[in-house]
Tab-separated table of C-alpha atoms and ligand atoms in Angstrom:
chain	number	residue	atom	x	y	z
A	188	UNK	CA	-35.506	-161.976	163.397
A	189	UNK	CA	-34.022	-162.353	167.182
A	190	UNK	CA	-30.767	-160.616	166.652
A	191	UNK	CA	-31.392	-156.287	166.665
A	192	UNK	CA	-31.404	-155.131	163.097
A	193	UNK	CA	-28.383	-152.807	164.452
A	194	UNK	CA	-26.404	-155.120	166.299
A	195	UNK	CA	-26.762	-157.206	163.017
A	196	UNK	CA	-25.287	-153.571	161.226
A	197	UNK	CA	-22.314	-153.928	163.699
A	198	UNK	CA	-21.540	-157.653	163.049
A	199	UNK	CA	-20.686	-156.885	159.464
A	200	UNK	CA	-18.600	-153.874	160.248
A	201	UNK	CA	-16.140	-156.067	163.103
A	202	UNK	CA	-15.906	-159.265	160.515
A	203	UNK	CA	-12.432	-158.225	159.475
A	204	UNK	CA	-11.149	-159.260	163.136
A	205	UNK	CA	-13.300	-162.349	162.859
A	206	UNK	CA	-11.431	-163.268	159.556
A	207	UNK	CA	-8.587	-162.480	160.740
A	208	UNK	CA	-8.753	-165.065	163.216
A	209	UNK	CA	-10.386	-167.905	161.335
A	210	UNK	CA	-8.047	-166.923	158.661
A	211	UNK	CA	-5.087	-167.558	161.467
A	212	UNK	CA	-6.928	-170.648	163.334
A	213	UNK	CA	-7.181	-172.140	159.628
A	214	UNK	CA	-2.988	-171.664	158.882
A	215	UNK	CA	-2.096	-172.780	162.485
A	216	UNK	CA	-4.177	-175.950	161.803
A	217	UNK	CA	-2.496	-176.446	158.750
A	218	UNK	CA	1.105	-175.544	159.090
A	219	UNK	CA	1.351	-175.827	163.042
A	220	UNK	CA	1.349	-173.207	165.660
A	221	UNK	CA	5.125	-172.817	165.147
A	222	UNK	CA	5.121	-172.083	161.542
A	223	UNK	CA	2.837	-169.344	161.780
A	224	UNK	CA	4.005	-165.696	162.387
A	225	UNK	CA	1.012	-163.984	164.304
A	226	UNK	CA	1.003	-160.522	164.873
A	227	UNK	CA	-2.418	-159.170	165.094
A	228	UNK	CA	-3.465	-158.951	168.464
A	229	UNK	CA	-1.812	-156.384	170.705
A	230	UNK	CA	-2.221	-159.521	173.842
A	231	UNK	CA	1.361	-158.683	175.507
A	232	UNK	CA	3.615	-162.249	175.825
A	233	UNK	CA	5.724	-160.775	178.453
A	234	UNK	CA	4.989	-162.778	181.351
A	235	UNK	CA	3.415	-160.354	184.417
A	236	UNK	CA	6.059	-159.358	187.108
A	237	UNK	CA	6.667	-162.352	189.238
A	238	UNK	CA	5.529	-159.861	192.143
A	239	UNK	CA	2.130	-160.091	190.235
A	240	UNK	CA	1.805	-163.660	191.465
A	241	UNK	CA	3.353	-162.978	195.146
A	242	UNK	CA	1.146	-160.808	195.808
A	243	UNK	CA	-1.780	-162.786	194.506
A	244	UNK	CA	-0.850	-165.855	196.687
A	245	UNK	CA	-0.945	-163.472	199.529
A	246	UNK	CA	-4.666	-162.504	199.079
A	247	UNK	CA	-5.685	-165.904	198.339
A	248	UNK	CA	-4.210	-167.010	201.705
A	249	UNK	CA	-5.334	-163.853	203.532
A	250	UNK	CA	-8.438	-164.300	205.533
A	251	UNK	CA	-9.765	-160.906	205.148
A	252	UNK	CA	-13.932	-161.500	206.381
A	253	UNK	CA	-15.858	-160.424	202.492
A	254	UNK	CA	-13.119	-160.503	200.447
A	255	UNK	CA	-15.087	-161.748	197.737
A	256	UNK	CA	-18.068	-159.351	198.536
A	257	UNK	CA	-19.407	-156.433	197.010
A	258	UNK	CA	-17.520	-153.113	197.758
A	259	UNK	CA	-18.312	-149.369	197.147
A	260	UNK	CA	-18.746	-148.922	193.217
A	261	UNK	CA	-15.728	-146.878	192.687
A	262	UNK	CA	-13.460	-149.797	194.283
A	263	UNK	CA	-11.785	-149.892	197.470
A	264	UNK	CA	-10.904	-146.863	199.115
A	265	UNK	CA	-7.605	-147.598	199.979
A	266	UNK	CA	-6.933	-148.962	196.523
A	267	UNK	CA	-8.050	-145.799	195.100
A	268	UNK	CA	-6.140	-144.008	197.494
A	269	UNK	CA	-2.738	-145.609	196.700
A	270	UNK	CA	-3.507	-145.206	192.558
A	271	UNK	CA	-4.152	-141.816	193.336
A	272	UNK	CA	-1.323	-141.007	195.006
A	273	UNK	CA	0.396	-142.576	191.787
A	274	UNK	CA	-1.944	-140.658	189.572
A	275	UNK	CA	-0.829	-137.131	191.311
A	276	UNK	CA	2.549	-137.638	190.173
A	277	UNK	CA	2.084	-139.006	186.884
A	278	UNK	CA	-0.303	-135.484	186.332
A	279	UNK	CA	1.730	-133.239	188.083
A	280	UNK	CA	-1.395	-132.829	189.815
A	281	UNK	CA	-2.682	-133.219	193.350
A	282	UNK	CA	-5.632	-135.950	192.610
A	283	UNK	CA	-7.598	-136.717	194.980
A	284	UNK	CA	-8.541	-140.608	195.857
A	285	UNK	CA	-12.382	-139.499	194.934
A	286	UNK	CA	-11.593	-139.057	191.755
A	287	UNK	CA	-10.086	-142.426	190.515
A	288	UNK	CA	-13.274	-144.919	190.088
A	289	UNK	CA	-11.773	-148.850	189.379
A	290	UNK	CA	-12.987	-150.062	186.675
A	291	UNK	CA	-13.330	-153.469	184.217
A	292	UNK	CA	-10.114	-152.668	181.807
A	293	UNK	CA	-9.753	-149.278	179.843
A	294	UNK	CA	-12.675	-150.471	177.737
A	295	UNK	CA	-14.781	-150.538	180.594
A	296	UNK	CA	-13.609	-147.162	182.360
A	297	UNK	CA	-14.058	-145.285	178.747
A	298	UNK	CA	-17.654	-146.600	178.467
A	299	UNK	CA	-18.415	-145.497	181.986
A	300	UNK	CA	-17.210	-141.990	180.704
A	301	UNK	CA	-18.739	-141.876	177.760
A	302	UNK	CA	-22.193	-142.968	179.031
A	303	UNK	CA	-21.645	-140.741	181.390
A	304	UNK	CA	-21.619	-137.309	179.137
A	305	UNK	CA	-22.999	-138.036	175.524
A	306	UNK	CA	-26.233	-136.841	175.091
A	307	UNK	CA	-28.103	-139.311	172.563
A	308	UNK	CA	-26.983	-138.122	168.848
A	309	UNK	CA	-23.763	-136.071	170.327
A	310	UNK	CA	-20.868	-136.930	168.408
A	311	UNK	CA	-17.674	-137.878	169.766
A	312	UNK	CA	-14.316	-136.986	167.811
A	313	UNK	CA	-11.064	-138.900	167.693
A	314	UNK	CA	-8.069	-138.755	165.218
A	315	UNK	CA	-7.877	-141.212	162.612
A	316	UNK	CA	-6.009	-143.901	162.850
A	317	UNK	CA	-7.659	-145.296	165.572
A	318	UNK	CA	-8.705	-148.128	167.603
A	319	UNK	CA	-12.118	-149.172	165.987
A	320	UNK	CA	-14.020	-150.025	168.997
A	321	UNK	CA	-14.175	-146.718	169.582
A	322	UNK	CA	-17.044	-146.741	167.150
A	323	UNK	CA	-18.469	-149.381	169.260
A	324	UNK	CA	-18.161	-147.699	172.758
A	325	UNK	CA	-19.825	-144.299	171.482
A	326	UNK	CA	-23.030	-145.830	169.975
A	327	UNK	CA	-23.381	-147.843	173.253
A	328	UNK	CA	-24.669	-144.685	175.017
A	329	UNK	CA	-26.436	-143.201	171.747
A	330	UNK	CA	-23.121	-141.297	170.463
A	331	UNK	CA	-21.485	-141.147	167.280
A	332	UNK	CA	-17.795	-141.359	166.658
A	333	UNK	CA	-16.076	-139.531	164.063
A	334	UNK	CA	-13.213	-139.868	162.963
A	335	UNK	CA	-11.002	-136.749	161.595
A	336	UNK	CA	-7.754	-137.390	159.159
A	337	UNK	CA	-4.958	-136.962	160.811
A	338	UNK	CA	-1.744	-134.234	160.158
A	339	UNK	CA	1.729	-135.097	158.813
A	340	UNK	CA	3.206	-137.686	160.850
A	341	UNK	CA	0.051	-139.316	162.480
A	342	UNK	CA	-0.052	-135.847	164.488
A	343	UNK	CA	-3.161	-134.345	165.715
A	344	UNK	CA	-4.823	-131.835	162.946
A	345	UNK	CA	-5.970	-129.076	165.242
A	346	UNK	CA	-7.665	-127.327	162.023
A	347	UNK	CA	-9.544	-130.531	160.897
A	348	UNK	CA	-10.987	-130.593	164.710
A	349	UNK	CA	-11.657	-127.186	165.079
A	350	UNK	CA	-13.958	-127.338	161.596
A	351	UNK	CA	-15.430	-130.353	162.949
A	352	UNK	CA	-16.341	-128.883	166.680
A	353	UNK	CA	-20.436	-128.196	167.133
A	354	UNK	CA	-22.578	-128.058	170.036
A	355	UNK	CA	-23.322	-131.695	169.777
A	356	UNK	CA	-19.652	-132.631	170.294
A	357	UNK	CA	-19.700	-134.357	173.636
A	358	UNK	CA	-15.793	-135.541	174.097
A	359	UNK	CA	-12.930	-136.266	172.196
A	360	UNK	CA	-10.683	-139.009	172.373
A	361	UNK	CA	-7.131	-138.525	172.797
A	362	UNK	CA	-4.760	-141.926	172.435
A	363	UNK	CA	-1.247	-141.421	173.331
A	364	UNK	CA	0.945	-143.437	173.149
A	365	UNK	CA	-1.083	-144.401	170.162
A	366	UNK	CA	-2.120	-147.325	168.864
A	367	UNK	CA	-1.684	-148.318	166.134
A	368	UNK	CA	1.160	-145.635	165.472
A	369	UNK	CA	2.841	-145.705	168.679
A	370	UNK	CA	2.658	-141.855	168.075
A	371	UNK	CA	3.077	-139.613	171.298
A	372	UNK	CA	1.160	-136.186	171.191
A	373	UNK	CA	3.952	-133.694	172.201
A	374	UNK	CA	3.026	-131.281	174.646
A	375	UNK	CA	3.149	-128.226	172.550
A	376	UNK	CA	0.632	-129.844	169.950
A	377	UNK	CA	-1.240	-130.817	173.121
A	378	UNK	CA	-1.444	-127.168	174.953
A	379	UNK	CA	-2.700	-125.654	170.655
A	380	UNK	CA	-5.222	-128.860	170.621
A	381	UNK	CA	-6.324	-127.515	174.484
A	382	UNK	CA	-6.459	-123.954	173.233
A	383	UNK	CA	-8.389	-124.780	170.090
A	384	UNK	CA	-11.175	-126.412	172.302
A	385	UNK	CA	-11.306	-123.584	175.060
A	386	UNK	CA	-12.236	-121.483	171.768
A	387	UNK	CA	-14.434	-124.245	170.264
A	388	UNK	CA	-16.561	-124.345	173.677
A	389	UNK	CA	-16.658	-120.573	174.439
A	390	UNK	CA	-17.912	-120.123	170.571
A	391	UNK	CA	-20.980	-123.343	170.814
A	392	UNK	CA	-21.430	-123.296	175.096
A	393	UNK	CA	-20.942	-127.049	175.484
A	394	UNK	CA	-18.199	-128.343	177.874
A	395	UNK	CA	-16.044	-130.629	175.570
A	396	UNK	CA	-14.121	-133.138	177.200
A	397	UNK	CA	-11.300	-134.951	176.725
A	398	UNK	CA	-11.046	-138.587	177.490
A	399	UNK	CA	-7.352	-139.417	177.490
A	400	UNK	CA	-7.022	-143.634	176.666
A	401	UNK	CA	-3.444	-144.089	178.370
A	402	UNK	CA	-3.471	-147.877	178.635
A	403	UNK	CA	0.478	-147.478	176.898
A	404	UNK	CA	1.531	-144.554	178.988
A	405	UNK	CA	4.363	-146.956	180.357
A	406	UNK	CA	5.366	-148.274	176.827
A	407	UNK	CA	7.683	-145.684	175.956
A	408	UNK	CA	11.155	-146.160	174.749
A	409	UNK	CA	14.552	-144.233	174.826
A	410	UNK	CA	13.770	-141.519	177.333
A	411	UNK	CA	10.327	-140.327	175.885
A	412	UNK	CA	7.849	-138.967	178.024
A	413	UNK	CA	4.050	-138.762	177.824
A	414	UNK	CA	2.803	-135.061	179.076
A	415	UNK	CA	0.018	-134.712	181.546
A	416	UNK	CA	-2.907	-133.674	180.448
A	417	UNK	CA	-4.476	-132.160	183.644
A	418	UNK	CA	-2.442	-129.305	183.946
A	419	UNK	CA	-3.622	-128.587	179.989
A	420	UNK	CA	-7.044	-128.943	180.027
A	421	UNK	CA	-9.534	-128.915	183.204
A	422	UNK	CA	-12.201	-130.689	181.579
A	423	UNK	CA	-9.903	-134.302	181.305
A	424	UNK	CA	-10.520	-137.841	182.258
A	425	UNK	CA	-8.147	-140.217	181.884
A	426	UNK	CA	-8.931	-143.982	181.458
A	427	UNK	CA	-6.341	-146.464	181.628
A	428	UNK	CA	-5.557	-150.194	182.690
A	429	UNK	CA	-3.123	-152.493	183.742
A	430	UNK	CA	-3.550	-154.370	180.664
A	431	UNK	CA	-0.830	-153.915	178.635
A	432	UNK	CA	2.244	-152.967	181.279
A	433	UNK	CA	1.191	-155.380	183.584
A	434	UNK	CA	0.657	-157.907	181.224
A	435	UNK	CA	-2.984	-159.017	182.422
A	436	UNK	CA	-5.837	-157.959	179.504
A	437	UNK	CA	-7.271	-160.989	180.681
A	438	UNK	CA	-7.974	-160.241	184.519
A	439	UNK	CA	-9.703	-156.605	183.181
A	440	UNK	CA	-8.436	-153.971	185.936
A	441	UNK	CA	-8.002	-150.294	185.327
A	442	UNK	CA	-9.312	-147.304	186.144
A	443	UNK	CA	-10.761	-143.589	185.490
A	444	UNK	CA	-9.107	-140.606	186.616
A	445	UNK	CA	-10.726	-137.081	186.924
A	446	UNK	CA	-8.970	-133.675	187.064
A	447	UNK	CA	-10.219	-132.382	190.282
A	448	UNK	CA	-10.088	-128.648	188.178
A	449	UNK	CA	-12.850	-130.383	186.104
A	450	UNK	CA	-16.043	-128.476	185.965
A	451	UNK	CA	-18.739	-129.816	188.150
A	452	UNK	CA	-16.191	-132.266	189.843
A	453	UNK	CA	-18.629	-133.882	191.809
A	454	UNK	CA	-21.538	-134.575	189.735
A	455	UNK	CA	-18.937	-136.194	187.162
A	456	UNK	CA	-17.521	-138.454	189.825
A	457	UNK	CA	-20.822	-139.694	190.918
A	458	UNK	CA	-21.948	-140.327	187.101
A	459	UNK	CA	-18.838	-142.489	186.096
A	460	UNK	CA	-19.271	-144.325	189.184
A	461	UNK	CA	-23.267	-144.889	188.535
A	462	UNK	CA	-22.578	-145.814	185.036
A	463	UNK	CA	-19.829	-148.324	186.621
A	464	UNK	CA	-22.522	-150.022	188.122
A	465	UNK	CA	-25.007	-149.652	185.570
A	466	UNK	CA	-23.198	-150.837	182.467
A	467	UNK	CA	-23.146	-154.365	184.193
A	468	UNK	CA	-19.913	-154.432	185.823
A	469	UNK	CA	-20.898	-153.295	189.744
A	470	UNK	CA	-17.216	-152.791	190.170
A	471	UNK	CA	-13.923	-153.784	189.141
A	472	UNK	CA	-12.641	-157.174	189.892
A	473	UNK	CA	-11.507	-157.088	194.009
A	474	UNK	CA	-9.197	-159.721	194.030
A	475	UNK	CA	-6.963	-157.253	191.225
A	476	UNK	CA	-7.926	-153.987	193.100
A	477	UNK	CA	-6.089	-155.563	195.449
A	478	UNK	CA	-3.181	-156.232	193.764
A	479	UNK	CA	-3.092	-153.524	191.559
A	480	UNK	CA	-3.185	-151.368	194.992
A	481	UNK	CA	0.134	-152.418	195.726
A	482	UNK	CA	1.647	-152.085	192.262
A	483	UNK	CA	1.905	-148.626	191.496
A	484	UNK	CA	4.599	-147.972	189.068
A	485	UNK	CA	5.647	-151.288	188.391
A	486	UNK	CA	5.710	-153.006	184.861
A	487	UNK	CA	7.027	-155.086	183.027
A	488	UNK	CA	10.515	-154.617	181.483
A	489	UNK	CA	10.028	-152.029	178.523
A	490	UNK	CA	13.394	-152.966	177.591
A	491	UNK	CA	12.296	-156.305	176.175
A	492	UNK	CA	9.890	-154.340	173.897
A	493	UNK	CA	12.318	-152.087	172.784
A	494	UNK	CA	14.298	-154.785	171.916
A	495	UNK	CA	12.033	-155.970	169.721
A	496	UNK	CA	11.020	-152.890	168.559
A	497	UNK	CA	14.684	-152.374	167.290
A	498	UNK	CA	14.728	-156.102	165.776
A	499	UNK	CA	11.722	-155.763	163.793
A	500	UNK	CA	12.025	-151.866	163.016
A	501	UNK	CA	15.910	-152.752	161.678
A	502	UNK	CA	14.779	-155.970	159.902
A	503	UNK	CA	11.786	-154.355	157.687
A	504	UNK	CA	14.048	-151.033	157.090
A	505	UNK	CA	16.372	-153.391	155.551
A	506	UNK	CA	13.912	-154.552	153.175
A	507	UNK	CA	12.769	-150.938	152.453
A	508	UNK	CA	9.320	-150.537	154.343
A	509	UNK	CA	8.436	-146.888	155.189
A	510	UNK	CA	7.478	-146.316	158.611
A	511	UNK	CA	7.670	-144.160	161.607
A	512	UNK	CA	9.623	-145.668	164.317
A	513	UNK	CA	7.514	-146.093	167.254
A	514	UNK	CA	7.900	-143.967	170.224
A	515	UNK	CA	5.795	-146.302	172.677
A	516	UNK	CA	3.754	-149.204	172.397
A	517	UNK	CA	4.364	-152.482	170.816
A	518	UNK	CA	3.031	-151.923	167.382
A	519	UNK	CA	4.628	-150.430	164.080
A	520	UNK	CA	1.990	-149.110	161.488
A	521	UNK	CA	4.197	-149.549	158.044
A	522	UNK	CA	2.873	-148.336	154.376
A	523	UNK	CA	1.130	-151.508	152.582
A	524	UNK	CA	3.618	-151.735	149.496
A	525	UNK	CA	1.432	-151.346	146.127
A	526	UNK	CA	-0.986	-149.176	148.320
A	527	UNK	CA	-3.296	-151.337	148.609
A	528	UNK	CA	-3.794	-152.918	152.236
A	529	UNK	CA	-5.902	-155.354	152.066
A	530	UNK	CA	-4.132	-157.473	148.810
A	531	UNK	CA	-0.676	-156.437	150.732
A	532	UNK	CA	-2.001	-158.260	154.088
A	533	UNK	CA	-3.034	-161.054	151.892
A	534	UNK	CA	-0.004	-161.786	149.895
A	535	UNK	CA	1.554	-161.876	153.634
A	536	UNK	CA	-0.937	-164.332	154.835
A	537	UNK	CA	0.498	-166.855	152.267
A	538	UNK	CA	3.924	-166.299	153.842
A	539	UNK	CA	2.030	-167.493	156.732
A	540	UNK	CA	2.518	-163.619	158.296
A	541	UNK	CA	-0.338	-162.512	160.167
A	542	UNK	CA	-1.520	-158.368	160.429
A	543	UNK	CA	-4.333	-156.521	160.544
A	544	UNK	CA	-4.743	-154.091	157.258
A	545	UNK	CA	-4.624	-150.189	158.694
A	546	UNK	CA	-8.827	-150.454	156.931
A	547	UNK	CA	-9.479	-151.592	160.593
A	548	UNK	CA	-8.240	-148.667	162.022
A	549	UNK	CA	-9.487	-145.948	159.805
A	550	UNK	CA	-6.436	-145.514	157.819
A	551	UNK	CA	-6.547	-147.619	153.899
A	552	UNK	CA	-2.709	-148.188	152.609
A	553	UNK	CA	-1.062	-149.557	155.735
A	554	UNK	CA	-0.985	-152.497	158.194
A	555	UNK	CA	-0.687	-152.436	161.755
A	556	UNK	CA	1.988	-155.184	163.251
A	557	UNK	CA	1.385	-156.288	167.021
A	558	UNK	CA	5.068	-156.803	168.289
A	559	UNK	CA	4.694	-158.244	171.640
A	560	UNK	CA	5.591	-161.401	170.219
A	561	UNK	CA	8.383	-163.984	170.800
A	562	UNK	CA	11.584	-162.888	169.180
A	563	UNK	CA	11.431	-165.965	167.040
A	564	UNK	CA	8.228	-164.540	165.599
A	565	UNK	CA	9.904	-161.993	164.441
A	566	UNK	CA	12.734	-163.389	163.512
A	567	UNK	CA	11.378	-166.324	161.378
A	568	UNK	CA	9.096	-164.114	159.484
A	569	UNK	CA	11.657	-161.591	157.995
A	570	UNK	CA	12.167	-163.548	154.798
A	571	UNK	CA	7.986	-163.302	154.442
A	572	UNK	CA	8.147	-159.701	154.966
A	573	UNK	CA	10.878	-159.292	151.822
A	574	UNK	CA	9.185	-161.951	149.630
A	575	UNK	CA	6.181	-160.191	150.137
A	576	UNK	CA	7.847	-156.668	149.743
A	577	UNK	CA	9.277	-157.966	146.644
A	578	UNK	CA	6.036	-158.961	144.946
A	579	UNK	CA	4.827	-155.075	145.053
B	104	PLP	N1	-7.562	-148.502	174.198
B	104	PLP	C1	-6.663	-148.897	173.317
B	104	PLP	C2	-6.021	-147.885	172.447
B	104	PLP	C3	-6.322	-150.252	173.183
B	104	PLP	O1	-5.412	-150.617	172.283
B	104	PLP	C4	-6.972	-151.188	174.028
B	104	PLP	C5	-6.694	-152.617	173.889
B	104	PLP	O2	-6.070	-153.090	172.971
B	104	PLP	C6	-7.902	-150.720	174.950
B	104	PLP	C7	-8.185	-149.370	175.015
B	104	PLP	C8	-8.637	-151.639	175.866
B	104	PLP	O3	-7.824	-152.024	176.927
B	104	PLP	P1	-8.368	-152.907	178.114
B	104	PLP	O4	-7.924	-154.304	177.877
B	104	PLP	O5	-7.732	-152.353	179.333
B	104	PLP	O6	-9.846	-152.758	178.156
């Protein structure tokens, strides 16, 4: 057989995304693209800011001599420079330009960080629910993710870690705002989680770190604010994109950030950069370094998603789902009515409603709804929601 035994492993465990879409290719087909209510992709419809494509033009036009060429690994140093400027204040931390390596997308910043400290068979620990590929990014560089249950409230269980910490525990992954929950870790759970691995590390000798996956930091709503994590804990990386505030998944620009308190600064600079290279990308896109360089702080208008955060929240309450309200990011992770996700996210498919059960996430008995849809989305699927609600 051609395909890797364990690749061939993997396929079966990400075919729930792969029906998911042939399940939502087949309805579109049938019932047209308009009578189909699709919410299982977090792909942001909010159109980039228009200075997105200003500044764009500008490069195209520009004749800059290698602008299309090769460039340091870590990304321009000017680029880098201006994020980290950005960076400092976001952190409440000076951060120096060294430290910010430009990468392919989150995704491609948290592989470079994970290749760059698991030791084949360490594990790597994240709180459940989760983002599944996860899984997939660990065993890339010969880790193994775990997943711990979760406290009241989607909230971090700092006992459940602390049982599971070990020698072989390379990292853990913090995701705030969270998705699927749109949970954000408050900063006294955050300084006890901190604590708890100072303790964990002094007990077993291995430097735990923690990768912070912030690609949502700016997709908060009514006042809330994510806490830095560098002035918490030395040993921190934070990998992030433009992705989802930007509104460009598709052009795959972010970045990794790294405390300059972190142990053995240096050496972890030049590893995420080397493993940059080495995982295939070379370096970030240039042509969105560039503009990204001259966007810091800018986003999209989080009003719209609150907006429809508030419709759909305020529609499903109606009905009588049980949920907590998001804080940030555009998805709402409701209870599966009856219990049971997977017949729940069924009986919605033949309303022509499209989620993804909270199975693909680590968490059996709810469903995860991707909300940066058109308002008519949301709108025209309400009476699906109750007829479905009303089957249960
Ligand atoms: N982390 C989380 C929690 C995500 O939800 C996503 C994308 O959905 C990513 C990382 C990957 O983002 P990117 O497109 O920047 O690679």
């Amino acid at each position: 057989m051609a395909v890797s035994a364990h690749i061939l492993e993997m396929l079966k465990g990400s075919s729930l995304v792969r029906k998911m879409f042939e399940a939502g290719a087949q309805l579109k087909a049938e019932f047209g693209e308009d009578n189909v209510y699709d919410f299982s992709i977090g792909n942001p419809n909010i159109e980039p800011p228009a200075k997105f494509a200003q500044i764009l033009k500008k490069y195209a036009d520009a004749e800059i001599p290698g602008k299309h060429g090769y460039m340091p690994n870590a990304g321009y140093p000017d680029v880098r420079k201006s994020i980290a400027a950005w960076v400092s204040k976001e952190q409440n931390t000076a951060v120096d330009a060294s430290g910010i390596i430009m990468t392919s997308g989150a995704g491609g910043a948290m592989n470079a960080v994970l290749k760059s400290i698991i030791n084949y068979g360490d594990r790597v620990l994240v709180s459940a629910p989760c983002f599944m590929e996860y899984k997939f990014y660990a065993d890339n560089h010969g880790g193994k993710l775990e997943i711990i249950e979760p406290a009241e409230g989607f909230e971090l269980d700092i006992d459940a870690f602390e049982k599971a910490m070990g020698p072989d525990v390379a990292a853990v992954i913090l995701n705030s705002p969270h998705n699927p929950t749109g949970t954000i870790y408050s900063e006294e759970n955050l300084k006890k989680f901190a604590a708890m691995l100072e303790r964990s590390a002094a007990k077993t000798g291995r430097r735990i770190y923690i990768v912070c996956d912030e690609p949502y930091r700016k997709i908060v709503f009514d006042g809330a604010v994510v806490p830095a994590m560098f002035p918490i804990y030395r040993n921190t990386v934070v990998v992030t994109s433009y992705s989802k505030d930007l509104s460009i998944p598709g052009e795959r620009i972010g970045y990794a950030a790294i405390n300059p308190a972190a142990d053995d600064y240096d050496n972890l600079v030049n590893a995420v950069t080397l493993c940059n290279r080495i995982i295939g990308f070379v370096n970030a896109p240039a042509l969105m370094q560039r503009i990204v360089g001259e966007m810091q702080g800018d986003s999209v208008d989080m009003n719209e998603y609150k907006r429809k955060r508030d419709m759909l929240c305020d529609g499903l309450s109606d009905i009588g789902y049980d949920f907590h309200k998001p804080a940030g990011t555009f998805y709402l992770f409701p209870k599966a009515p009856g219990g049971d996700d997977s017949a729940f996210v069924d009986t919605l498919q033949k309303e022509r409603i499209l989620v993804v059960p909270g199975k693909g996430f680590a968490a059996p008995g709810y469903f995860r709804i991707a909300f940066c849809v058109a308002d008519k989305v949301i709108e025209g699927s309400m009476p699906g929601f109750r007829k479905a609600f009303e089957l249960f």
